[in-house]
CSV table of C-alpha atoms and ligand atoms in Angstrom, one decimal:
chain,number,residue,atom,x,y,z
A,349,MET,CA,0.0,0.0,0.0
A,350,ILE,CA,1.3,3.5,-0.8
A,351,ARG,CA,2.1,5.5,2.3
A,352,LYS,CA,0.2,8.7,2.6
A,353,PHE,CA,1.5,11.9,4.2
A,354,ASN,CA,-0.5,14.5,6.2
A,355,ILE,CA,0.0,17.9,4.6
A,356,ALA,CA,-0.7,21.4,5.9
A,357,VAL,CA,-0.9,24.4,3.5
A,358,VAL,CA,-0.3,27.7,5.2
A,359,GLY,CA,-1.6,30.5,3.1
A,360,ALA,CA,-4.0,28.2,1.3
A,361,THR,CA,-6.3,31.0,0.2
A,362,GLY,CA,-3.5,33.0,-1.5
A,363,ALA,CA,-2.2,33.0,-5.1
A,364,VAL,CA,0.6,30.5,-4.3
A,365,GLY,CA,-1.4,28.4,-1.8
A,366,ASN,CA,-4.2,27.9,-4.3
A,367,GLU,CA,-1.8,26.8,-6.9
A,368,VAL,CA,-0.2,24.4,-4.4
A,369,LEU,CA,-3.6,22.6,-4.0
A,370,ARG,CA,-3.9,22.3,-7.8
A,371,VAL,CA,-0.4,20.9,-8.2
A,372,LEU,CA,-0.9,18.4,-5.4
A,373,GLU,CA,-4.1,17.2,-7.1
A,374,GLU,CA,-2.6,17.1,-10.6
A,375,ARG,CA,0.6,15.2,-9.6
A,376,ASP,CA,-1.5,12.8,-7.5
A,377,PHE,CA,0.7,13.5,-4.4
A,378,PRO,CA,0.0,10.9,-1.7
A,379,VAL,CA,-2.0,13.2,0.6
A,380,GLY,CA,-3.5,11.7,3.7
A,381,GLU,CA,-5.1,14.4,5.8
A,382,LEU,CA,-5.0,17.9,4.3
A,383,ARG,CA,-5.1,20.9,6.6
A,384,LEU,CA,-5.8,24.3,5.1
A,385,LEU,CA,-4.5,27.3,7.1
A,386,ALA,CA,-4.8,31.1,6.7
A,387,SER,CA,-5.3,34.1,8.8
A,388,GLU,CA,-8.6,34.9,10.7
A,389,ARG,CA,-9.7,36.8,7.6
A,390,SER,CA,-10.4,33.5,5.8
A,391,GLU,CA,-11.2,31.3,8.8
A,392,GLY,CA,-14.4,29.3,8.1
A,393,ASN,CA,-14.1,29.5,4.3
A,394,PHE,CA,-14.0,26.4,2.2
A,395,LEU,CA,-11.6,25.4,-0.6
A,396,GLU,CA,-12.0,22.5,-2.9
A,397,PHE,CA,-9.5,19.6,-3.1
A,398,ARG,CA,-10.1,16.4,-5.1
A,399,GLY,CA,-13.8,17.2,-5.3
A,400,GLU,CA,-14.2,17.8,-1.5
A,401,GLU,CA,-14.9,21.1,0.3
A,402,ILE,CA,-12.2,21.5,3.0
A,403,LEU,CA,-12.5,24.0,5.8
A,404,VAL,CA,-9.9,26.8,6.1
A,405,GLU,CA,-8.7,27.1,9.7
A,406,LYS,CA,-6.9,29.9,11.5
A,407,LEU,CA,-3.2,29.3,11.8
A,408,THR,CA,-2.0,28.9,15.3
A,409,ARG,CA,1.0,27.2,17.0
A,410,ASP,CA,-1.2,24.1,17.6
A,411,SER,CA,-2.1,23.7,13.9
A,412,PHE,CA,0.6,21.1,13.2
A,413,GLN,CA,-0.2,18.0,15.3
A,414,GLY,CA,0.1,14.9,13.2
A,415,VAL,CA,1.3,16.8,10.1
A,416,ASP,CA,4.2,15.4,8.1
A,417,ILE,CA,4.9,18.3,5.7
A,418,VAL,CA,3.9,21.9,5.9
A,419,LEU,CA,4.0,24.1,2.8
A,420,PHE,CA,4.2,27.7,3.8
A,421,SER,CA,3.1,30.6,1.5
A,422,ALA,CA,2.0,33.3,3.8
A,423,GLY,CA,4.8,35.8,3.9
A,424,GLY,CA,8.1,35.9,5.7
A,425,ALA,CA,6.9,37.0,9.1
A,426,THR,CA,4.4,34.1,9.3
A,427,SER,CA,7.2,31.6,8.3
A,428,LEU,CA,9.6,33.0,10.8
A,429,GLU,CA,7.0,32.7,13.5
A,430,PHE,CA,5.4,29.4,12.7
A,431,CYS,CA,8.0,27.2,11.0
A,432,PRO,CA,9.7,26.4,14.4
A,433,ALA,CA,6.3,25.4,15.9
A,434,ALA,CA,5.7,23.1,12.9
A,435,VAL,CA,9.2,21.5,13.3
A,436,ASP,CA,8.6,21.1,17.0
A,437,ALA,CA,5.4,19.2,16.2
A,438,GLY,CA,7.5,16.8,14.0
A,439,ALA,CA,6.8,18.2,10.5
A,440,VAL,CA,9.2,19.2,7.8
A,441,CYS,CA,8.6,22.8,6.4
A,442,ILE,CA,8.9,23.8,2.8
A,443,ASP,CA,8.9,27.6,2.8
A,444,ASN,CA,8.0,29.8,-0.2
A,445,SER,CA,8.8,33.1,1.6
A,446,SER,CA,12.3,34.7,1.7
A,447,ALA,CA,12.5,34.2,5.5
A,448,TRP,CA,14.9,31.2,5.6
A,449,ARG,CA,16.5,31.3,2.1
A,450,MET,CA,19.9,32.7,3.0
A,451,ASN,CA,20.2,30.9,6.3
A,452,PRO,CA,23.4,28.7,5.9
A,453,GLU,CA,21.7,25.8,7.7
A,454,VAL,CA,18.7,25.8,5.4
A,455,PRO,CA,18.9,24.2,1.9
A,456,LEU,CA,17.6,26.4,-1.0
A,457,VAL,CA,16.5,24.0,-3.6
A,458,VAL,CA,15.5,23.6,-7.2
A,459,PRO,CA,15.1,19.9,-7.6
A,460,GLU,CA,16.5,19.8,-11.2
A,461,VAL,CA,19.5,21.8,-10.1
A,462,ASN,CA,20.7,20.9,-6.6
A,463,PRO,CA,18.4,18.0,-5.4
A,464,ARG,CA,21.1,16.6,-3.1
A,465,ASP,CA,21.0,19.8,-0.9
A,466,ILE,CA,17.5,18.6,0.3
A,467,ALA,CA,19.4,16.2,2.7
A,468,MET,CA,20.3,19.4,4.7
A,469,PHE,CA,16.7,19.7,5.8
A,470,ARG,CA,17.8,17.7,8.9
A,471,ASN,CA,19.6,20.8,10.2
A,472,LYS,CA,16.5,22.8,11.0
A,473,GLY,CA,13.6,20.8,9.5
A,474,ILE,CA,13.2,23.5,6.9
A,475,ILE,CA,13.7,23.6,3.1
A,476,ALA,CA,13.5,27.0,1.4
A,477,ASN,CA,11.9,27.5,-2.0
A,478,PRO,CA,13.8,30.1,-4.0
A,479,ASN,CA,12.3,33.3,-5.4
A,480,GLY,CA,10.4,32.6,-8.6
A,481,SER,CA,12.7,34.8,-10.7
A,482,THR,CA,15.7,32.9,-9.4
A,483,ILE,CA,14.2,29.5,-10.1
A,484,GLN,CA,13.6,30.1,-13.8
A,485,MET,CA,17.0,31.7,-14.2
A,486,VAL,CA,19.0,28.9,-12.5
A,487,MET,CA,17.1,26.2,-14.4
A,488,VAL,CA,18.6,27.7,-17.6
A,489,LEU,CA,22.0,28.6,-16.1
A,490,LYS,CA,22.7,25.1,-14.7
A,491,PRO,CA,23.1,23.1,-18.0
A,492,LEU,CA,25.2,25.8,-19.5
A,493,HIS,CA,27.3,26.2,-16.3
A,494,ASP,CA,28.0,22.4,-16.2
A,495,PHE,CA,29.3,22.6,-19.8
A,496,SER,CA,31.4,25.8,-19.3
A,497,PRO,CA,31.4,27.6,-15.9
A,498,ILE,CA,29.6,30.9,-16.1
A,499,ARG,CA,31.6,33.9,-14.9
A,500,ARG,CA,29.0,36.7,-15.1
A,501,VAL,CA,25.2,37.1,-15.4
A,502,VAL,CA,23.4,40.3,-16.3
A,503,VAL,CA,19.6,39.8,-15.9
A,504,SER,CA,16.6,42.1,-16.4
A,505,THR,CA,13.3,40.8,-15.3
A,506,TYR,CA,9.8,41.6,-16.6
A,507,GLN,CA,7.6,40.3,-13.7
A,508,ALA,CA,3.9,39.6,-13.6
A,509,VAL,CA,1.7,41.1,-11.0
A,510,SER,CA,0.7,37.7,-9.7
A,511,GLY,CA,4.1,37.6,-8.2
A,512,SER,CA,2.8,40.1,-5.6
A,513,GLY,CA,-0.3,38.0,-4.7
A,514,ARG,CA,-4.0,38.1,-5.0
A,515,LYS,CA,-4.5,41.8,-4.3
A,516,ALA,CA,-2.1,42.8,-7.1
A,517,ILE,CA,-4.0,40.6,-9.7
A,518,ASP,CA,-7.1,42.5,-8.7
A,519,GLU,CA,-5.3,45.8,-8.9
A,520,LEU,CA,-4.2,45.3,-12.5
A,521,ARG,CA,-7.7,44.1,-13.5
A,522,ILE,CA,-9.5,47.0,-11.9
A,523,GLN,CA,-7.0,49.7,-13.0
A,524,SER,CA,-7.2,48.4,-16.6
A,525,GLY,CA,-11.0,48.5,-16.6
A,526,GLU,CA,-11.0,52.0,-15.1
A,527,LEU,CA,-8.5,53.4,-17.5
A,528,LEU,CA,-10.2,51.9,-20.6
A,529,ASN,CA,-13.4,53.6,-19.4
A,530,GLY,CA,-11.6,57.0,-19.0
A,531,ARG,CA,-11.7,57.0,-15.2
A,532,PRO,CA,-8.8,57.9,-12.9
A,533,VAL,CA,-7.1,55.1,-10.9
A,534,GLU,CA,-5.5,54.9,-7.5
A,535,ALA,CA,-2.3,52.9,-6.8
A,536,GLY,CA,-2.6,50.5,-3.8
A,537,VAL,CA,-0.3,47.5,-3.9
A,538,TYR,CA,2.4,49.3,-6.0
A,539,PRO,CA,3.7,52.9,-5.5
A,540,HIS,CA,2.4,53.8,-9.0
A,541,GLN,CA,-0.2,52.8,-11.5
A,542,ILE,CA,0.7,49.4,-12.9
A,543,ALA,CA,-1.9,49.1,-15.7
A,544,PHE,CA,-0.3,50.2,-19.1
A,545,ASN,CA,2.9,51.0,-17.2
A,546,CYS,CA,6.3,49.5,-16.2
A,547,LEU,CA,7.8,49.9,-12.7
A,548,PRO,CA,11.5,49.5,-12.2
A,549,GLN,CA,10.9,48.5,-8.6
A,550,VAL,CA,10.1,45.0,-7.3
A,551,ASP,CA,10.0,44.9,-3.5
A,552,SER,CA,11.7,47.6,-1.4
A,553,PHE,CA,15.0,49.4,-2.0
A,554,LEU,CA,18.1,48.6,0.0
A,555,GLU,CA,21.0,50.9,0.9
A,556,ASN,CA,23.0,49.9,-2.2
A,557,GLY,CA,20.3,51.2,-4.5
A,558,TYR,CA,19.2,47.8,-5.6
A,559,THR,CA,15.8,46.3,-4.6
A,560,ARG,CA,15.4,43.2,-2.4
A,561,GLU,CA,14.3,41.2,-5.4
A,562,GLU,CA,17.4,42.1,-7.3
A,563,MET,CA,19.7,41.1,-4.5
A,564,GLU,CA,17.8,37.9,-4.0
A,565,LEU,CA,18.6,37.1,-7.6
A,566,VAL,CA,22.3,37.6,-6.8
A,567,HIS,CA,22.5,35.8,-3.5
A,568,GLU,CA,20.1,32.9,-4.2
A,569,THR,CA,21.7,32.1,-7.6
A,570,ARG,CA,25.1,31.8,-6.0
A,571,LYS,CA,23.8,29.6,-3.2
A,572,ILE,CA,21.9,27.2,-5.6
A,573,ILE,CA,24.6,27.0,-8.2
A,574,GLY,CA,27.2,26.6,-5.4
A,575,ASP,CA,29.6,29.3,-6.7
A,576,GLN,CA,30.0,32.3,-4.4
A,577,GLY,CA,32.3,33.9,-7.1
A,578,LEU,CA,29.7,34.0,-9.7
A,579,GLY,CA,29.1,37.6,-10.8
A,580,VAL,CA,25.3,38.4,-11.0
A,581,THR,CA,23.8,41.8,-11.5
A,582,ALA,CA,20.0,42.3,-11.8
A,583,THR,CA,17.4,44.9,-12.7
A,584,ALA,CA,13.9,43.8,-11.7
A,585,VAL,CA,10.8,45.4,-13.4
A,586,ARG,CA,7.1,44.9,-12.7
A,587,VAL,CA,5.1,44.8,-15.9
A,588,PRO,CA,1.3,44.8,-16.5
A,589,VAL,CA,1.1,41.0,-17.2
A,590,PHE,CA,-1.1,38.8,-15.0
A,591,TYR,CA,0.8,35.5,-15.0
A,592,GLY,CA,4.4,34.6,-16.1
A,593,HIS,CA,7.7,36.3,-15.5
A,594,SER,CA,10.1,37.0,-18.4
A,595,GLU,CA,13.8,37.5,-18.2
A,596,SER,CA,16.5,38.8,-20.5
A,597,VAL,CA,19.6,37.0,-19.4
A,598,ASN,CA,23.1,37.8,-20.6
A,599,ILE,CA,25.9,35.4,-19.6
A,600,GLU,CA,29.7,35.1,-20.0
A,601,THR,CA,31.1,31.6,-19.9
A,602,THR,CA,34.7,30.5,-19.4
A,603,ASP,CA,34.8,28.8,-22.8
A,604,LYS,CA,32.7,29.6,-25.8
A,605,ILE,CA,29.3,27.9,-26.1
A,606,SER,CA,27.9,28.2,-29.6
A,607,VAL,CA,24.3,29.0,-30.1
A,608,ALA,CA,23.7,25.5,-31.5
A,609,ARG,CA,25.4,23.8,-28.5
A,610,ALA,CA,23.4,26.0,-26.1
A,611,ARG,CA,20.2,24.9,-27.8
A,612,GLU,CA,21.2,21.3,-27.5
A,613,LEU,CA,22.2,21.6,-23.8
A,614,LEU,CA,19.0,23.4,-22.9
A,615,ALA,CA,16.8,21.0,-24.9
A,616,ALA,CA,18.3,18.0,-23.1
A,617,ALA,CA,17.8,19.5,-19.6
A,618,PRO,CA,14.9,18.4,-17.5
A,619,GLY,CA,12.0,20.9,-17.2
A,620,ILE,CA,13.2,23.2,-20.0
A,621,HIS,CA,11.5,23.8,-23.4
A,622,VAL,CA,13.4,25.5,-26.1
A,623,ASP,CA,11.1,27.8,-28.2
A,624,ASP,CA,13.6,29.4,-30.7
A,625,ASP,CA,12.5,29.8,-34.3
A,626,VAL,CA,12.5,33.6,-34.9
A,627,ASN,CA,11.7,33.3,-38.6
A,628,ASN,CA,8.3,32.0,-37.5
A,629,ALA,CA,8.0,34.4,-34.6
A,630,ILE,CA,8.5,31.5,-32.2
A,631,TYR,CA,9.9,32.6,-28.8
A,632,PRO,CA,8.6,32.3,-25.2
A,633,ILE,CA,5.8,34.6,-24.2
A,634,PRO,CA,4.1,34.8,-20.8
A,635,VAL,CA,0.5,34.3,-22.1
A,636,GLU,CA,1.7,30.9,-23.5
A,637,ALA,CA,3.8,30.0,-20.5
A,638,ALA,CA,0.9,30.7,-18.0
A,639,GLY,CA,-0.4,27.5,-16.6
A,640,GLN,CA,2.5,25.4,-17.9
A,641,ASP,CA,5.1,23.6,-15.8
A,642,GLU,CA,8.2,24.1,-18.0
A,643,ILE,CA,10.7,26.9,-18.2
A,644,PHE,CA,10.6,28.3,-21.8
A,645,VAL,CA,13.8,29.7,-23.4
A,646,GLY,CA,14.4,31.3,-26.7
A,647,ARG,CA,16.0,34.2,-28.6
A,648,ILE,CA,19.4,32.5,-28.0
A,649,ARG,CA,22.1,34.7,-29.6
A,650,GLU,CA,25.8,35.3,-29.3
A,651,ASP,CA,26.7,38.5,-27.5
A,652,GLU,CA,28.9,40.0,-30.1
A,653,THR,CA,30.6,42.4,-27.7
A,654,VAL,CA,32.5,39.8,-25.6
A,655,ALA,CA,34.5,36.6,-26.4
A,656,ASN,CA,32.2,34.0,-24.7
A,657,GLY,CA,28.8,35.6,-24.3
A,658,LEU,CA,25.2,34.5,-24.9
A,659,ASN,CA,21.9,36.3,-24.7
A,660,LEU,CA,18.7,34.4,-23.8
A,661,TRP,CA,15.1,35.1,-23.1
A,662,VAL,CA,13.5,33.0,-20.3
A,663,VAL,CA,9.8,32.8,-19.4
A,664,ALA,CA,8.0,30.8,-16.8
A,665,ASP,CA,4.7,30.7,-14.9
A,666,ASN,CA,5.8,32.3,-11.5
A,667,LEU,CA,3.0,30.6,-9.6
A,668,ARG,CA,3.8,27.1,-11.0
A,669,LYS,CA,7.6,26.4,-11.4
A,670,GLY,CA,8.3,29.8,-9.7
A,671,ALA,CA,6.5,28.8,-6.5
A,672,ALA,CA,3.9,26.0,-6.1
A,673,LEU,CA,5.3,23.3,-8.5
A,674,ASN,CA,8.9,23.7,-7.2
A,675,ALA,CA,7.7,23.3,-3.6
A,676,VAL,CA,5.7,20.2,-4.4
A,677,GLN,CA,8.6,18.8,-6.4
A,678,ILE,CA,10.7,19.2,-3.2
A,679,ALA,CA,8.0,17.4,-1.2
A,680,GLU,CA,8.1,14.6,-3.8
A,681,VAL,CA,11.9,14.1,-3.3
A,682,LEU,CA,11.4,14.4,0.4
A,683,VAL,CA,8.8,11.6,0.6
A,684,LYS,CA,10.6,9.4,-1.9
A,685,GLU,CA,14.1,9.7,-0.4
A,686,TYR,CA,13.9,10.8,3.2
A,687,LEU,CA,10.6,10.3,5.0
B,1071,NAP,P1,-1.3,36.3,-1.4
B,1071,NAP,O1,-2.0,36.0,-2.6
B,1071,NAP,O2,-1.4,37.7,-0.8
B,1071,NAP,O3,-1.7,35.3,-0.2
B,1071,NAP,C1,-1.2,35.4,1.1
B,1071,NAP,C2,-1.7,34.2,1.9
B,1071,NAP,O4,-1.1,34.2,3.2
B,1071,NAP,C3,-3.2,34.2,2.1
B,1071,NAP,O5,-3.6,32.8,2.2
B,1071,NAP,C4,-3.4,34.8,3.5
B,1071,NAP,O6,-4.5,34.4,4.2
B,1071,NAP,C5,-2.1,34.2,4.2
B,1071,NAP,N1,-1.7,35.0,5.4
B,1071,NAP,C6,-1.3,36.3,5.4
B,1071,NAP,N2,-1.0,36.7,6.6
B,1071,NAP,C7,-1.2,35.6,7.4
B,1071,NAP,C8,-1.1,35.3,8.8
B,1071,NAP,N3,-0.7,36.3,9.7
B,1071,NAP,N4,-1.4,34.1,9.3
B,1071,NAP,C9,-1.8,33.1,8.4
B,1071,NAP,N5,-2.0,33.3,7.1
B,1071,NAP,C10,-1.7,34.5,6.6
B,1071,NAP,O7,0.3,36.1,-1.6
B,1071,NAP,P2,1.1,35.0,-2.4
B,1071,NAP,O8,1.5,35.6,-3.7
B,1071,NAP,O9,0.3,33.7,-2.4
B,1071,NAP,O10,2.5,34.8,-1.6
B,1071,NAP,C11,2.6,34.1,-0.5
B,1071,NAP,C12,4.0,33.9,-0.1
B,1071,NAP,O11,4.7,33.2,-1.2
B,1071,NAP,C13,4.8,35.2,0.1
B,1071,NAP,O12,5.8,34.9,1.1
B,1071,NAP,C14,5.5,35.4,-1.2
B,1071,NAP,O13,6.7,36.1,-1.1
B,1071,NAP,C15,5.8,34.0,-1.6
B,1071,NAP,N6,6.0,33.7,-3.1
B,1071,NAP,C16,5.1,34.2,-4.0
B,1071,NAP,C17,5.3,34.0,-5.3
B,1071,NAP,C18,4.3,34.5,-6.4
B,1071,NAP,O14,4.6,34.4,-7.6
B,1071,NAP,N7,3.2,35.0,-6.0
B,1071,NAP,C19,6.4,33.3,-5.8
B,1071,NAP,C20,7.3,32.8,-4.8
B,1071,NAP,C21,7.1,33.0,-3.5
B,1071,NAP,P3,-5.9,35.3,4.2
B,1071,NAP,O15,-6.7,34.7,3.1
B,1071,NAP,O16,-6.5,34.9,5.5
B,1071,NAP,O17,-5.5,36.7,4.0
């Protein structure tokens, strides 16, 4: 008989939490009891899982009795406060927030890239899920880096509003409707209007002039690839797209990787789909990546200004591989290899 695991989803009513439920269903994860947790705002609501209506409960320190794995997607403060309680109750935490990502004792994992790091969950009982922008980038960097070590990465992101959660999806929808009807709009989630606009700010600014999102791309990439010397510089931009982050990625490798070889390496890598036929206007775009599990890469070109440079365009659904899918894939390795 297949062993089942009791699962708790913290932030089940949110954009990521909702997707976690869909991914658990679709991948037929061996779920025993399922506990749905959120704040008191959503207490008493019901969410559907495998055709059943399941009650949403208020998260407390006592929410984790008998739970094997907790998937957290409820912000960093909630993870910092409640992961230790979940671990004390005997559960393993997979955390979608940034709270634990750079803790040296906590593994930061993309299963296709550094699956063996999962074993480090024993240190604290926590595994961190990287930032969605980092996940889609390292998925593409890894096969190229294995062929010829990457020295420097210059990335600019074009990030969908769903990366900021449920309220931001509503904000883009409402602002778009208002503006098309000639009415003024108010900014709420973002510091400026997001509809028909681009904002060169994702998350808050740090003292060095970069945003948190940009520095997460730097530090998380180094941790996952396992190379603290890797040069990474990032500009993160919020764009009026509902689902799917896009990235322009420029890399310099130690030895030359031809465009043809890069296509081969990427096409052979798990979880990556090469869409690169510019004569037929085939390249990754967010409306096609939305709802898909793969990382899509195209526009692969030589950077003609340096000896060993490539330009790539990388698109993925930020709620799927950028968050929920990656977390469930970590849970799959955990139950198969460790629990
Ligand atoms: P969201 O749509 O705003 O959802 C937030 C969820 O957290 C809701 O279920 C909310 O419950 C719950 N929550 C908030 N405060 C809570 C509290 N004090 N106690 C218990 N539950 C609480 O946000 P999201 O986009 O899903 O993001 C959730 C987390 O995932 C964040 O840490 C985010 O950084 C991370 N993440 C998001 C993405 C993405 O693409 N969106 C990607 C990677 C990581 P209520 O219904 O009760 O308000």
